[in-house]
Structures are given as C-alpha cells and as structure tokens.
PDB file of C-alpha atoms in Angstrom:
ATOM      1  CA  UNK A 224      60.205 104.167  59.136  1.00 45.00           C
ATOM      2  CA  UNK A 225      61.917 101.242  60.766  1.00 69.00           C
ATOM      3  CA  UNK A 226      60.834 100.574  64.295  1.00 87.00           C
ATOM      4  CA  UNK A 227      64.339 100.468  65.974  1.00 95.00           C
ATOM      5  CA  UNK A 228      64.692 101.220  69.726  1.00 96.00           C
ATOM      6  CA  UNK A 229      65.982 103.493  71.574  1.00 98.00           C
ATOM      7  CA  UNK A 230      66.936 102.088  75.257  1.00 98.00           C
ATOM      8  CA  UNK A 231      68.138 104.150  78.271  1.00 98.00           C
ATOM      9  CA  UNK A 232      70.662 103.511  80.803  1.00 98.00           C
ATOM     10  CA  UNK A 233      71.601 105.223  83.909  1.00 97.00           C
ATOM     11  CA  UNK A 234      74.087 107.115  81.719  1.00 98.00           C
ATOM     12  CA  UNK A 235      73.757 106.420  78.578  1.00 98.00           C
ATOM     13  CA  UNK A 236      71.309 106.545  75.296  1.00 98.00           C
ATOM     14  CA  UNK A 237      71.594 103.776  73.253  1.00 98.00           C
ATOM     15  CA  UNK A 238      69.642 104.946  69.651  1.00 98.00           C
ATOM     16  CA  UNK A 239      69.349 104.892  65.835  1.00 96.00           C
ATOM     17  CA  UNK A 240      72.110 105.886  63.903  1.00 96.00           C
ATOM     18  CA  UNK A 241      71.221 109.465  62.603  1.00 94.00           C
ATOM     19  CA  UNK A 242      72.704 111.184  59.361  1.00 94.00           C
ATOM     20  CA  UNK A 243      73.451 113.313  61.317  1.00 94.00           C
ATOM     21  CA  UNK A 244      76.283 111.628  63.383  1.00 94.00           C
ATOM     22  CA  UNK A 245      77.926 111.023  60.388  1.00 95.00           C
ATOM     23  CA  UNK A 246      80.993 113.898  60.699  1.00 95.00           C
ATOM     24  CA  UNK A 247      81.227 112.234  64.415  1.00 95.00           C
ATOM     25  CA  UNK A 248      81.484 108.988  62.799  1.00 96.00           C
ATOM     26  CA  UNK A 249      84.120 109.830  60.382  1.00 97.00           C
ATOM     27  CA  UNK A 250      86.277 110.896  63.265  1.00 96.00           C
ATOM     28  CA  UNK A 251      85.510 107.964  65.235  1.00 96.00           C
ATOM     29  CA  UNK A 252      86.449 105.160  62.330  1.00 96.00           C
ATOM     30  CA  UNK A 253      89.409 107.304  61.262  1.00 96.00           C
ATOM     31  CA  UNK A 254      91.074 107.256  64.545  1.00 94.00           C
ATOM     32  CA  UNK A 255      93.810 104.429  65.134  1.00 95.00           C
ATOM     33  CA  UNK A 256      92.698 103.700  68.601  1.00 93.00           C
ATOM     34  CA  UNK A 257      89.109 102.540  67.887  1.00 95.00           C
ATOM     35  CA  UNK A 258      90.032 100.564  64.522  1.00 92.00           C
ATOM     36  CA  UNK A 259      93.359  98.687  66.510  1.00 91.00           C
ATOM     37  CA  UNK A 260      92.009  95.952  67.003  1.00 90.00           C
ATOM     38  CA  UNK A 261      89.208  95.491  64.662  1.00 90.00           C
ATOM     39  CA  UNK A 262      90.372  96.415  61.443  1.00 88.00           C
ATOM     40  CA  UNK A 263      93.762  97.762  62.405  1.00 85.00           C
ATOM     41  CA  UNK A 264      92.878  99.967  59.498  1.00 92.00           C
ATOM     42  CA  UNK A 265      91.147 103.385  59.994  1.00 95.00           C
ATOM     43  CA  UNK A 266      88.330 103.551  57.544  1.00 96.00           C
ATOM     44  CA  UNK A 267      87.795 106.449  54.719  1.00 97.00           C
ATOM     45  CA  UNK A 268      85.228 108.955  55.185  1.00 97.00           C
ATOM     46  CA  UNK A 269      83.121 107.132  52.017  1.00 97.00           C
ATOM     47  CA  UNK A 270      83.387 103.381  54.087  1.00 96.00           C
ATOM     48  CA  UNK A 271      82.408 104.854  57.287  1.00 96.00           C
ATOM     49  CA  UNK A 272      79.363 106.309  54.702  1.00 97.00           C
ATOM     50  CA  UNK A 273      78.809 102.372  54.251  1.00 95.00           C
ATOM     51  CA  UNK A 274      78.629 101.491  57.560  1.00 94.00           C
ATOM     52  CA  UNK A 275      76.270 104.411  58.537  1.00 95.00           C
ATOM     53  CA  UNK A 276      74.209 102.674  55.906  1.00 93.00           C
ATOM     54  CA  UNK A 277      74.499  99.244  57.130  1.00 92.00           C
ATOM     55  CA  UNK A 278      73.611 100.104  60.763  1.00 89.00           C
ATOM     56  CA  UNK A 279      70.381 101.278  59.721  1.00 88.00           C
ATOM     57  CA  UNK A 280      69.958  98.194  57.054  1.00 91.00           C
ATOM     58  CA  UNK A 281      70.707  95.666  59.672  1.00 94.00           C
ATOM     59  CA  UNK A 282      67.695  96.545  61.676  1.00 95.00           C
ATOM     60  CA  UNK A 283      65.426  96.791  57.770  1.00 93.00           C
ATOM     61  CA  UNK A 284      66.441  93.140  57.347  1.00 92.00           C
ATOM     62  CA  UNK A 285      67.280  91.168  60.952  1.00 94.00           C
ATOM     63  CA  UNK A 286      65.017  92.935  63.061  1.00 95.00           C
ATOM     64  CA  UNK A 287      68.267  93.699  65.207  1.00 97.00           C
ATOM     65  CA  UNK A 288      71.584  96.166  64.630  1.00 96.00           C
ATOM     66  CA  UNK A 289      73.691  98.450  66.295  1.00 97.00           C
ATOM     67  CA  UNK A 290      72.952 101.351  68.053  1.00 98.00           C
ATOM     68  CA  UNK A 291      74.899 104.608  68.504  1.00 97.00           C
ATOM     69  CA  UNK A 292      75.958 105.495  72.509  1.00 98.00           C
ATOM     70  CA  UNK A 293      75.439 108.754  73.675  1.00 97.00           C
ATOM     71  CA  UNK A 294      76.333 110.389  76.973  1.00 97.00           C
ATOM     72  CA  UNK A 295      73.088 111.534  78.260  1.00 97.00           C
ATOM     73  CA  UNK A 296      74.660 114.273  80.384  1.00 96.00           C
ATOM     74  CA  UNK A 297      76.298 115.708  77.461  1.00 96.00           C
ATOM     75  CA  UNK A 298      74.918 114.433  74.439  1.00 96.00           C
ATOM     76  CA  UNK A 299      78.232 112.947  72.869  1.00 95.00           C
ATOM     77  CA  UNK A 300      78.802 110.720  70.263  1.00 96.00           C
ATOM     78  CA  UNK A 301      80.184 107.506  72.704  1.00 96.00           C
ATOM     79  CA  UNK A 302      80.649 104.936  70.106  1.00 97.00           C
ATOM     80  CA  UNK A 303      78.105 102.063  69.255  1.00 97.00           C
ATOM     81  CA  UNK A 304      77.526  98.848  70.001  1.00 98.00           C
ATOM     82  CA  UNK A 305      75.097  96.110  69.325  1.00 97.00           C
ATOM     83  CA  UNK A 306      74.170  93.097  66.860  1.00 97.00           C
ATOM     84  CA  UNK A 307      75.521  91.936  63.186  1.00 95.00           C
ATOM     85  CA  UNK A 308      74.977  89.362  60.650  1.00 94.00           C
ATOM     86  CA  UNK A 309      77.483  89.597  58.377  1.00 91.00           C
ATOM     87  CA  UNK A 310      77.792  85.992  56.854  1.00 93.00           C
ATOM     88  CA  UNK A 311      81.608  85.973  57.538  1.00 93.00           C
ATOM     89  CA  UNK A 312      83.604  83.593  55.820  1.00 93.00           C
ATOM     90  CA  UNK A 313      85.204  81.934  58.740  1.00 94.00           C
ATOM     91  CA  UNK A 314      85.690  78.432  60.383  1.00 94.00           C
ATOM     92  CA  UNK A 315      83.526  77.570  62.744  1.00 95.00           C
ATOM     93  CA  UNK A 316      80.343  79.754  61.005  1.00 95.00           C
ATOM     94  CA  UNK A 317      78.572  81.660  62.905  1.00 96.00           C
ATOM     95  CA  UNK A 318      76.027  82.992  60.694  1.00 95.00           C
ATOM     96  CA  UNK A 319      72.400  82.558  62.179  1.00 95.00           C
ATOM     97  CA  UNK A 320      74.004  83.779  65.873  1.00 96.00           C
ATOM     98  CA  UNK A 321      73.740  87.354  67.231  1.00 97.00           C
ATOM     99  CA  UNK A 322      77.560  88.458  66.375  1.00 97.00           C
ATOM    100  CA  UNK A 323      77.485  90.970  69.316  1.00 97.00           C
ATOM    101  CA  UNK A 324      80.313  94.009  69.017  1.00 97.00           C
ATOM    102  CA  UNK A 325      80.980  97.289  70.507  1.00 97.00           C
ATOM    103  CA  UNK A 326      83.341 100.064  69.857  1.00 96.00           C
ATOM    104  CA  UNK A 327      84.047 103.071  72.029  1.00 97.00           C
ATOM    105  CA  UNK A 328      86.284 106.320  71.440  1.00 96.00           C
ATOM    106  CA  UNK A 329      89.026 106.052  73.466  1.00 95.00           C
ATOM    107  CA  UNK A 330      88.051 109.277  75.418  1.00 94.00           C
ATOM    108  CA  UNK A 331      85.176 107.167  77.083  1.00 96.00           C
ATOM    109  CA  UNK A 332      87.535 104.402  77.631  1.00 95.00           C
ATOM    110  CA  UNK A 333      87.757 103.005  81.354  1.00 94.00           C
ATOM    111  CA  UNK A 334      84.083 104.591  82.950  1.00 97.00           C
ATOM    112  CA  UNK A 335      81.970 101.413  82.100  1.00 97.00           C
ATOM    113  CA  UNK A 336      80.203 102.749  79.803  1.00 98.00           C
ATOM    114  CA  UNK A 337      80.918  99.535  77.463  1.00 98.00           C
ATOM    115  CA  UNK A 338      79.586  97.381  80.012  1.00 98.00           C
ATOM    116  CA  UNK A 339      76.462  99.541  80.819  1.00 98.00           C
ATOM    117  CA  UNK A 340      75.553  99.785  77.068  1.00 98.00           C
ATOM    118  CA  UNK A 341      76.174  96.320  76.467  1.00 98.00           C
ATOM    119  CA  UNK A 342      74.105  94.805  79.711  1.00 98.00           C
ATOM    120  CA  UNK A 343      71.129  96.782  78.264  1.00 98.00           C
ATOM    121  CA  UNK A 344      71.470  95.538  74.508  1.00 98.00           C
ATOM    122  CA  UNK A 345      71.750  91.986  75.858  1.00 97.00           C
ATOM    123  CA  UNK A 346      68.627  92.281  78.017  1.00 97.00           C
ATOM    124  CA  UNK A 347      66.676  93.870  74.832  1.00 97.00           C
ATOM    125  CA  UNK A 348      68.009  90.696  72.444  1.00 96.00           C
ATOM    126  CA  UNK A 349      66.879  88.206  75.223  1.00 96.00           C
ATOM    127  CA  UNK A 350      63.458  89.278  75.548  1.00 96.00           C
ATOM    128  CA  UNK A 351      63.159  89.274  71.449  1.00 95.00           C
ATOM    129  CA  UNK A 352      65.338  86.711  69.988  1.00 96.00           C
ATOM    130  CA  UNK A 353      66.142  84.400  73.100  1.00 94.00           C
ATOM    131  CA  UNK A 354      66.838  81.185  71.006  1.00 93.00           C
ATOM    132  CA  UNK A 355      69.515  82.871  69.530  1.00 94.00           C
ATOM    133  CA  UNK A 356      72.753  82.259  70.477  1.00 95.00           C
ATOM    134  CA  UNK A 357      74.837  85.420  70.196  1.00 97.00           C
ATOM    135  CA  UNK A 358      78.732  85.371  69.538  1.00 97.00           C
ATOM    136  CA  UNK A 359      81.558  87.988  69.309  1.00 96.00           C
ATOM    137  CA  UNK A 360      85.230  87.581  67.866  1.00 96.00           C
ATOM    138  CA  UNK A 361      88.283  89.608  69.380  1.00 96.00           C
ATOM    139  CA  UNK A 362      91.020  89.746  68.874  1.00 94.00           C
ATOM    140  CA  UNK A 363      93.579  87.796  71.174  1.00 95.00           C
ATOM    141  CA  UNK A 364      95.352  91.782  71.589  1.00 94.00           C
ATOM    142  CA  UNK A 365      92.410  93.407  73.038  1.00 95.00           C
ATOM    143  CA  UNK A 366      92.619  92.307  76.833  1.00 95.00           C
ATOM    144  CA  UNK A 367      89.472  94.590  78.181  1.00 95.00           C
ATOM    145  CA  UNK A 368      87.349  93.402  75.154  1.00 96.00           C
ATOM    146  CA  UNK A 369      88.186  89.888  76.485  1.00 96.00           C
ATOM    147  CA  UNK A 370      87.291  90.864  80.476  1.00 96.00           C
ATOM    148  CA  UNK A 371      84.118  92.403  79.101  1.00 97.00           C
ATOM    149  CA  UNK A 372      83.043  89.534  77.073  1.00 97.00           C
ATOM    150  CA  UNK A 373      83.780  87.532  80.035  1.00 96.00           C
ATOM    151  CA  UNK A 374      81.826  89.827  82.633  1.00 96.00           C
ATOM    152  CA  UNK A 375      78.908  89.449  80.259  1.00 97.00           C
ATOM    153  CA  UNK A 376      78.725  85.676  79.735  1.00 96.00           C
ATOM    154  CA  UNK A 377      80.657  84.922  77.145  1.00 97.00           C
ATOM    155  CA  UNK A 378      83.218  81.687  77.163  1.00 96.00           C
ATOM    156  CA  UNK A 379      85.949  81.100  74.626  1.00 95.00           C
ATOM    157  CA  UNK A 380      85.112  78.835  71.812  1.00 94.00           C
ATOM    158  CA  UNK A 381      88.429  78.730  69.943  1.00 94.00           C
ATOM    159  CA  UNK A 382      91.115  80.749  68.662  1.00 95.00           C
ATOM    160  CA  UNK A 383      90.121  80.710  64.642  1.00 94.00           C
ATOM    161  CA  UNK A 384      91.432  83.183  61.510  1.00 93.00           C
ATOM    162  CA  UNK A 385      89.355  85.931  60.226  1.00 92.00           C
ATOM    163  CA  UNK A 386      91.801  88.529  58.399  1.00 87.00           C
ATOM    164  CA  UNK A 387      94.427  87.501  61.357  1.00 88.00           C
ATOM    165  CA  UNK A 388      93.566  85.341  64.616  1.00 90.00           C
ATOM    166  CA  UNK A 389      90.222  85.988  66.373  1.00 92.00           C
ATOM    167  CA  UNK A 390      89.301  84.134  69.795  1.00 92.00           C
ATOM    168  CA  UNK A 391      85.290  83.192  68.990  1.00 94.00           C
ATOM    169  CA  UNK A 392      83.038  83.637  72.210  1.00 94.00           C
ATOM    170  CA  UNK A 393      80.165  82.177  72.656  1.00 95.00           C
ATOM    171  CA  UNK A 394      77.363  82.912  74.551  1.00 89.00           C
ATOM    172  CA  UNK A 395      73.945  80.849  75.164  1.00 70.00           C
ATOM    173  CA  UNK A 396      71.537  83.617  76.921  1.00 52.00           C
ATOM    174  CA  UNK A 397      68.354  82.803  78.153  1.00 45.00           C
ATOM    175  CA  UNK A 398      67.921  79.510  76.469  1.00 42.00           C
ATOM    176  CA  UNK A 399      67.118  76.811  78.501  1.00 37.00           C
ATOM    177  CA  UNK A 400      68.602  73.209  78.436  1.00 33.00           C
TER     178      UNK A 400
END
C-alpha cells in the first residue's frame, strides 16, 4: 500500500482517494459549476473512473497527489485538492514544478474551506519537496481562484494557452535565495 497522508485541519480531512467516493465523484465532475473553469466540460462517469485512478497513481510515481476534502463534522465529499505532474504541453513548461490545483463543489463554496485545505497541503509539500517550485494555471474567468492563489503566495507569471488562455502562477516556497 502506498504511504499517502492523511492531514487534518480545523475543519477539514484532507485523505486518499477511496473507491469508494467514486459515485460522489461522478456527481462532482459531472456538475457544470466545478468543471467551468477547468475543463468547461463535465466529465463522463468512465473519465472521472480515470481520474480516480490517477489520484492514487500520482502519489505511486511522484511521491505527491491530490487528496480528497472532507467535512469532518459531517463526513462529506468537499472536493480535492493538491499536487500534479502532468507533462502539459504548454509554453512556458512547467513540468518538474508542483502544478498545485483544487476543486470544490459549489455547495462548499465561500466558507474557506479552499484556503484551509490548501494552507495545509502547502505546509506538507514544503517540509518534503521544498526545492520545488510549485505552479498553478487558472483561468483568467475564475476571479476567487485568482484571490486564493494570491492569498497563498502565488504571483502571475504570464497569461499563456493551454486548451484556451491560462494565467501561470508561480510560486517559490521555502527556497531560499
């Protein structure tokens, strides 16, 4: 079994992906609000099957992923957030970075939990990988994603294509200069 952790917030549980979340997970990808401004496209019950698989591959391989959010007071399916290396075809690359992202079910939208789960992640990825830079791309639409990313140290790079125009963040972490 992999070793990937599970961290606790004040709120939240931040854990592995289990099989079974996956009827949760369907409903999450599928609904327009969560997929508007990453894919734009809600995803079929067998991709969201493929990206169940790849959250729990991610950790097999890079030693980081995503983790699923769950409200510790009631044990709901939040969204996830976390860590990717995708080896994107875009311009500038940022394969070898920490590509940081986070989705949430609109229900959960507006209490911080984004925020909280995303603080803790960070602090995890800084004690274990702190050379790495880590990066996110948003899209220029998705003004909280951009406040967030902001609020957690992240600066604009540059406004790039990647299936439509991303803004690429950047953010440097722990390492020192």
């Amino acid at each position: 079994m992999l070793n990937i952790p599970t961290i606790e917030t004040e709120r939240l549980i931040l854990r592995p992906h289990r099989k079974t979340d996956f009827e949760a997970y369907v409903t999450f990808w599928a609904d327009e609000d969560v997929v508007r401004h990453i894919t734009g496209v809600p995803s079929t019950r067998e991709q969201t099957w493929a990206r169940l698989l790849r959250a729990t591959g991610m950790w097999h391989h890079m030693g980081f992923g995503f983790l699923a959010i769950e409200e510790k007071e009631t044990g709901r399916f939040v969204g996830e957030c976390g860590f990717l290396e995708t080896r994107r075809e875009m311009t500038p690359s940022i394969e070898g970075t920490l590509e940081t992202g986070w989705a949430l079910s609109p229900h959960f939208h507006g209490r911080g939990y984004a925020s909280e789960a995303l603080q803790a992640m960070i602090g995890w990825a800084e004690q274990r990988f702190p050379d790495m830079e880590m990066t996110c791309i948003i899209s220029p639409e998705n003004a909280p994603s951009i406040r967030l990313a902001g609020k957690l140290g992240f600066r604009e790079v540059t406004h790039t294509d990647y299936n439509g125009e991303i803004i690429l963040f950047s953010r440097q972490g722990t390492r020192q200069a």
